[in-house]
PDB file of C-alpha atoms in Angstrom:
ATOM      1  CA  UNK V   1      17.085  -9.592 -46.240  1.00 52.00           C
ATOM      2  CA  UNK V   2      18.883 -12.554 -44.532  1.00 60.00           C
ATOM      3  CA  UNK V   3      22.322 -11.136 -45.449  1.00 63.00           C
ATOM      4  CA  UNK V   4      21.251  -8.193 -44.324  1.00 66.00           C
ATOM      5  CA  UNK V   5      20.319  -9.778 -40.517  1.00 88.00           C
ATOM      6  CA  UNK V   6      23.811 -11.362 -40.392  1.00 92.00           C
ATOM      7  CA  UNK V   7      25.983  -8.465 -41.578  1.00 93.00           C
ATOM      8  CA  UNK V   8      23.940  -6.058 -38.882  1.00 94.00           C
ATOM      9  CA  UNK V   9      24.215  -8.819 -36.263  1.00 95.00           C
ATOM     10  CA  UNK V  10      28.219  -9.296 -36.184  1.00 96.00           C
ATOM     11  CA  UNK V  11      28.756  -5.889 -37.330  1.00 95.00           C
ATOM     12  CA  UNK V  12      26.701  -4.795 -33.872  1.00 95.00           C
ATOM     13  CA  UNK V  13      28.524  -7.284 -32.000  1.00 95.00           C
ATOM     14  CA  UNK V  14      31.847  -5.934 -32.746  1.00 96.00           C
ATOM     15  CA  UNK V  15      30.382  -2.636 -32.944  1.00 96.00           C
ATOM     16  CA  UNK V  16      30.140  -3.227 -28.934  1.00 95.00           C
ATOM     17  CA  UNK V  17      33.292  -6.144 -27.701  1.00 94.00           C
ATOM     18  CA  UNK V  18      35.008  -2.656 -29.293  1.00 95.00           C
ATOM     19  CA  UNK V  19      33.346  -0.487 -27.244  1.00 94.00           C
ATOM     20  CA  UNK V  20      33.741  -2.458 -24.224  1.00 95.00           C
ATOM     21  CA  UNK V  21      37.620  -3.140 -24.504  1.00 95.00           C
ATOM     22  CA  UNK V  22      37.272   1.003 -25.388  1.00 95.00           C
ATOM     23  CA  UNK V  23      39.683  -0.188 -28.868  1.00 96.00           C
ATOM     24  CA  UNK V  24      36.600   1.042 -31.112  1.00 95.00           C
ATOM     25  CA  UNK V  25      39.080   3.216 -33.681  1.00 95.00           C
ATOM     26  CA  UNK V  26      41.841   0.263 -33.613  1.00 97.00           C
ATOM     27  CA  UNK V  27      39.616  -2.336 -34.627  1.00 97.00           C
ATOM     28  CA  UNK V  28      38.025   0.028 -37.160  1.00 97.00           C
ATOM     29  CA  UNK V  29      41.121   0.953 -38.749  1.00 97.00           C
ATOM     30  CA  UNK V  30      42.985  -2.857 -38.222  1.00 97.00           C
ATOM     31  CA  UNK V  31      39.624  -4.092 -39.954  1.00 97.00           C
ATOM     32  CA  UNK V  32      40.051  -1.496 -42.681  1.00 97.00           C
ATOM     33  CA  UNK V  33      43.343  -2.840 -43.237  1.00 97.00           C
ATOM     34  CA  UNK V  34      42.702  -6.522 -43.187  1.00 97.00           C
ATOM     35  CA  UNK V  35      39.551  -6.122 -45.714  1.00 97.00           C
ATOM     36  CA  UNK V  36      42.296  -3.851 -47.477  1.00 96.00           C
ATOM     37  CA  UNK V  37      44.542  -6.849 -47.778  1.00 96.00           C
ATOM     38  CA  UNK V  38      41.486  -9.395 -48.475  1.00 95.00           C
ATOM     39  CA  UNK V  39      40.212  -7.263 -51.997  1.00 95.00           C
ATOM     40  CA  UNK V  40      43.493  -6.877 -52.987  1.00 96.00           C
ATOM     41  CA  UNK V  41      44.585 -10.825 -52.294  1.00 95.00           C
ATOM     42  CA  UNK V  42      41.361 -12.563 -53.881  1.00 94.00           C
ATOM     43  CA  UNK V  43      43.419 -15.907 -53.167  1.00 96.00           C
ATOM     44  CA  UNK V  44      43.717 -14.882 -49.838  1.00 95.00           C
ATOM     45  CA  UNK V  45      39.684 -14.280 -49.835  1.00 95.00           C
ATOM     46  CA  UNK V  46      38.870 -17.565 -52.006  1.00 96.00           C
ATOM     47  CA  UNK V  47      40.924 -19.249 -49.566  1.00 96.00           C
ATOM     48  CA  UNK V  48      38.847 -18.202 -46.360  1.00 96.00           C
ATOM     49  CA  UNK V  49      35.605 -18.536 -48.042  1.00 95.00           C
ATOM     50  CA  UNK V  50      36.048 -22.512 -49.832  1.00 96.00           C
ATOM     51  CA  UNK V  51      34.286 -24.466 -47.713  1.00 94.00           C
ATOM     52  CA  UNK V  52      35.749 -27.536 -48.708  1.00 95.00           C
ATOM     53  CA  UNK V  53      38.613 -26.216 -46.604  1.00 96.00           C
ATOM     54  CA  UNK V  54      38.569 -27.194 -43.206  1.00 96.00           C
ATOM     55  CA  UNK V  55      37.755 -23.993 -40.709  1.00 97.00           C
ATOM     56  CA  UNK V  56      40.582 -25.447 -37.858  1.00 97.00           C
ATOM     57  CA  UNK V  57      43.377 -24.531 -42.002  1.00 97.00           C
ATOM     58  CA  UNK V  58      41.656 -21.244 -42.218  1.00 97.00           C
ATOM     59  CA  UNK V  59      42.299 -20.145 -38.996  1.00 97.00           C
ATOM     60  CA  UNK V  60      45.770 -21.285 -39.130  1.00 97.00           C
ATOM     61  CA  UNK V  61      46.424 -19.481 -41.989  1.00 96.00           C
ATOM     62  CA  UNK V  62      44.348 -16.372 -40.465  1.00 96.00           C
ATOM     63  CA  UNK V  63      46.210 -16.532 -37.409  1.00 96.00           C
ATOM     64  CA  UNK V  64      49.840 -16.875 -39.322  1.00 96.00           C
ATOM     65  CA  UNK V  65      48.951 -14.253 -41.455  1.00 95.00           C
ATOM     66  CA  UNK V  66      47.568 -11.767 -38.998  1.00 96.00           C
ATOM     67  CA  UNK V  67      48.846 -13.013 -35.380  1.00 94.00           C
ATOM     68  CA  UNK V  68      50.244 -10.182 -33.409  1.00 94.00           C
ATOM     69  CA  UNK V  69      49.437  -7.495 -36.990  1.00 96.00           C
ATOM     70  CA  UNK V  70      45.628  -6.556 -35.141  1.00 96.00           C
ATOM     71  CA  UNK V  71      44.530  -7.045 -31.818  1.00 95.00           C
ATOM     72  CA  UNK V  72      43.819 -10.161 -30.671  1.00 95.00           C
ATOM     73  CA  UNK V  73      39.578  -9.277 -29.706  1.00 95.00           C
ATOM     74  CA  UNK V  74      39.644  -9.062 -33.948  1.00 96.00           C
ATOM     75  CA  UNK V  75      41.770 -12.330 -34.257  1.00 97.00           C
ATOM     76  CA  UNK V  76      39.589 -13.156 -32.429  1.00 96.00           C
ATOM     77  CA  UNK V  77      36.436 -12.415 -34.165  1.00 97.00           C
ATOM     78  CA  UNK V  78      37.437 -13.352 -37.860  1.00 97.00           C
ATOM     79  CA  UNK V  79      38.380 -16.568 -36.206  1.00 97.00           C
ATOM     80  CA  UNK V  80      34.783 -16.440 -35.423  1.00 97.00           C
ATOM     81  CA  UNK V  81      33.190 -15.527 -38.792  1.00 97.00           C
ATOM     82  CA  UNK V  82      35.575 -18.843 -39.975  1.00 97.00           C
ATOM     83  CA  UNK V  83      34.021 -20.808 -37.600  1.00 97.00           C
ATOM     84  CA  UNK V  84      30.243 -19.881 -38.729  1.00 96.00           C
ATOM     85  CA  UNK V  85      31.029 -20.046 -42.458  1.00 95.00           C
ATOM     86  CA  UNK V  86      30.201 -16.236 -42.375  1.00 96.00           C
ATOM     87  CA  UNK V  87      33.710 -14.587 -43.817  1.00 95.00           C
ATOM     88  CA  UNK V  88      31.636 -13.574 -46.873  1.00 95.00           C
ATOM     89  CA  UNK V  89      29.741 -11.064 -45.321  1.00 96.00           C
ATOM     90  CA  UNK V  90      32.964  -9.357 -44.027  1.00 96.00           C
ATOM     91  CA  UNK V  91      33.288  -6.485 -46.216  1.00 96.00           C
ATOM     92  CA  UNK V  92      29.156  -5.468 -45.062  1.00 96.00           C
ATOM     93  CA  UNK V  93      29.999  -6.095 -41.492  1.00 97.00           C
ATOM     94  CA  UNK V  94      32.812  -3.525 -41.741  1.00 97.00           C
ATOM     95  CA  UNK V  95      30.786  -1.321 -42.885  1.00 94.00           C
ATOM     96  CA  UNK V  96      27.635  -1.977 -40.445  1.00 95.00           C
ATOM     97  CA  UNK V  97      30.444  -1.005 -37.262  1.00 95.00           C
ATOM     98  CA  UNK V  98      32.091   2.078 -39.343  1.00 93.00           C
ATOM     99  CA  UNK V  99      28.359   3.124 -39.841  1.00 90.00           C
ATOM    100  CA  UNK V 100      28.174   2.309 -35.930  1.00 93.00           C
ATOM    101  CA  UNK V 101      31.200   4.117 -34.903  1.00 93.00           C
ATOM    102  CA  UNK V 102      29.924   7.255 -36.577  1.00 89.00           C
ATOM    103  CA  UNK V 103      26.728   7.113 -35.509  1.00 86.00           C
ATOM    104  CA  UNK V 104      28.495   6.851 -31.509  1.00 87.00           C
ATOM    105  CA  UNK V 105      31.111   9.909 -32.769  1.00 85.00           C
ATOM    106  CA  UNK V 106      27.974  11.937 -34.375  1.00 85.00           C
ATOM    107  CA  UNK V 107      29.195  11.805 -37.906  1.00 88.00           C
ATOM    108  CA  UNK V 108      26.420  12.226 -40.386  1.00 88.00           C
ATOM    109  CA  UNK V 109      28.064  12.311 -43.969  1.00 88.00           C
ATOM    110  CA  UNK V 110      25.958  13.575 -47.385  1.00 91.00           C
ATOM    111  CA  UNK V 111      26.720  14.661 -50.859  1.00 94.00           C
ATOM    112  CA  UNK V 112      27.018  18.355 -52.656  1.00 94.00           C
ATOM    113  CA  UNK V 113      25.763  18.202 -55.670  1.00 93.00           C
ATOM    114  CA  UNK V 114      27.569  20.741 -58.439  1.00 92.00           C
ATOM    115  CA  UNK V 115      27.927  21.511 -62.108  1.00 91.00           C
ATOM    116  CA  UNK V 116      31.975  21.195 -61.214  1.00 91.00           C
ATOM    117  CA  UNK V 117      33.810  19.354 -58.917  1.00 94.00           C
ATOM    118  CA  UNK V 118      34.721  20.909 -55.819  1.00 93.00           C
ATOM    119  CA  UNK V 119      38.408  21.942 -54.405  1.00 95.00           C
ATOM    120  CA  UNK V 120      38.882  19.561 -51.489  1.00 95.00           C
ATOM    121  CA  UNK V 121      39.363  23.520 -49.620  1.00 96.00           C
ATOM    122  CA  UNK V 122      35.368  24.594 -50.646  1.00 94.00           C
ATOM    123  CA  UNK V 123      34.290  21.121 -49.856  1.00 94.00           C
ATOM    124  CA  UNK V 124      35.764  21.693 -46.154  1.00 95.00           C
ATOM    125  CA  UNK V 125      34.150  24.943 -45.994  1.00 94.00           C
ATOM    126  CA  UNK V 126      30.971  23.576 -47.323  1.00 92.00           C
ATOM    127  CA  UNK V 127      30.783  20.426 -44.558  1.00 92.00           C
ATOM    128  CA  UNK V 128      32.241  22.951 -41.598  1.00 93.00           C
ATOM    129  CA  UNK V 129      29.098  25.228 -42.564  1.00 92.00           C
ATOM    130  CA  UNK V 130      26.405  22.624 -43.062  1.00 91.00           C
ATOM    131  CA  UNK V 131      27.537  21.074 -39.774  1.00 90.00           C
ATOM    132  CA  UNK V 132      27.570  23.597 -37.412  1.00 90.00           C
ATOM    133  CA  UNK V 133      23.732  24.857 -39.664  1.00 88.00           C
ATOM    134  CA  UNK V 134      22.553  21.236 -38.378  1.00 86.00           C
ATOM    135  CA  UNK V 135      24.620  20.599 -35.468  1.00 85.00           C
ATOM    136  CA  UNK V 136      26.449  17.575 -36.518  1.00 85.00           C
ATOM    137  CA  UNK V 137      29.625  16.693 -37.827  1.00 91.00           C
ATOM    138  CA  UNK V 138      28.937  16.346 -40.833  1.00 92.00           C
ATOM    139  CA  UNK V 139      31.367  14.804 -44.160  1.00 92.00           C
ATOM    140  CA  UNK V 140      30.539  15.248 -47.327  1.00 94.00           C
ATOM    141  CA  UNK V 141      31.191  13.908 -51.140  1.00 93.00           C
ATOM    142  CA  UNK V 142      31.284  16.046 -54.211  1.00 95.00           C
ATOM    143  CA  UNK V 143      29.092  14.588 -56.965  1.00 94.00           C
ATOM    144  CA  UNK V 144      28.546  16.336 -59.839  1.00 94.00           C
ATOM    145  CA  UNK V 145      24.955  17.019 -61.594  1.00 91.00           C
ATOM    146  CA  UNK V 146      24.878  18.824 -64.606  1.00 87.00           C
ATOM    147  CA  UNK V 147      21.485  20.467 -64.786  1.00 84.00           C
ATOM    148  CA  UNK V 148      22.229  22.515 -61.707  1.00 82.00           C
ATOM    149  CA  UNK V 149      23.136  25.231 -64.029  1.00 80.00           C
ATOM    150  CA  UNK V 150      24.846  26.722 -60.930  1.00 84.00           C
ATOM    151  CA  UNK V 151      25.412  26.078 -57.450  1.00 85.00           C
ATOM    152  CA  UNK V 152      25.693  24.094 -55.227  1.00 89.00           C
ATOM    153  CA  UNK V 153      22.827  21.025 -53.495  1.00 89.00           C
ATOM    154  CA  UNK V 154      23.455  19.378 -50.532  1.00 91.00           C
ATOM    155  CA  UNK V 155      21.467  16.644 -49.625  1.00 91.00           C
ATOM    156  CA  UNK V 156      22.138  15.314 -45.652  1.00 91.00           C
ATOM    157  CA  UNK V 157      20.204  11.872 -43.939  1.00 83.00           C
ATOM    158  CA  UNK V 158      17.311  13.463 -45.388  1.00 85.00           C
ATOM    159  CA  UNK V 159      17.489  17.047 -45.070  1.00 87.00           C
ATOM    160  CA  UNK V 160      17.883  19.075 -48.124  1.00 87.00           C
ATOM    161  CA  UNK V 161      20.213  22.671 -48.450  1.00 85.00           C
ATOM    162  CA  UNK V 162      19.472  23.908 -51.803  1.00 85.00           C
ATOM    163  CA  UNK V 163      21.228  26.971 -53.330  1.00 80.00           C
ATOM    164  CA  UNK V 164      21.590  26.220 -56.970  1.00 76.00           C
ATOM    165  CA  UNK V 165      20.464  28.340 -60.070  1.00 76.00           C
ATOM    166  CA  UNK V 166      17.755  26.262 -60.400  1.00 72.00           C
ATOM    167  CA  UNK V 167      16.331  26.366 -57.399  1.00 72.00           C
ATOM    168  CA  UNK V 168      16.349  30.108 -57.421  1.00 72.00           C
ATOM    169  CA  UNK V 169      14.870  29.719 -61.424  1.00 70.00           C
ATOM    170  CA  UNK V 170      11.731  27.552 -59.957  1.00 73.00           C
ATOM    171  CA  UNK V 171      11.327  30.190 -56.831  1.00 71.00           C
ATOM    172  CA  UNK V 172      11.120  33.120 -59.238  1.00 73.00           C
ATOM    173  CA  UNK V 173       8.810  31.328 -61.665  1.00 73.00           C
ATOM    174  CA  UNK V 174       5.960  29.977 -58.759  1.00 76.00           C
ATOM    175  CA  UNK V 175       6.615  33.993 -57.560  1.00 79.00           C
ATOM    176  CA  UNK V 176       5.308  35.026 -60.884  1.00 80.00           C
ATOM    177  CA  UNK V 177       2.322  32.311 -61.143  1.00 78.00           C
ATOM    178  CA  UNK V 178       1.373  33.543 -57.222  1.00 79.00           C
ATOM    179  CA  UNK V 179       1.579  37.094 -59.115  1.00 78.00           C
ATOM    180  CA  UNK V 180      -0.513  36.156 -62.770  1.00 75.00           C
ATOM    181  CA  UNK V 181      -3.009  34.591 -60.732  1.00 66.00           C
ATOM    182  CA  UNK V 182      -3.338  36.533 -58.345  1.00 53.00           C
TER     183      UNK V 182
END
């Protein structure tokens, strides 16, 4: 639970600083790039998280690697994480930042369930239709659900749009039972 608080606190602080400087998109892009490098280079990730290495050495290395390649605000933020021994939270902090940025931009994420993989074009059409229906900017990922029989189900922030064959069968079964009981 404390980790969630750390992630939220630092992610929110980074977002607010980025918003105040008008660099929300730049910092999101650069933070994602830095995160990608840290994940691709486990030795660097281990180095900045190793407690026996001084904060000064870590900051010097980070400044040498990223100085001039990322904005000063993000570089300073990384130095703060080093000073506070919070670098191991960087990935989750970036996720919190992204959620805050998406919320500010009105983006909602959801999943479209189908029996077979959908094309990017079909997903885009479903995003457009769902966005109009929910009055939000919806981004969908596709997951396979063989129990559907056919059709699709879309789940966005707790809202379900069920256009599956299974749903139609269930509805039909309910109507038949109602008619038999009446």
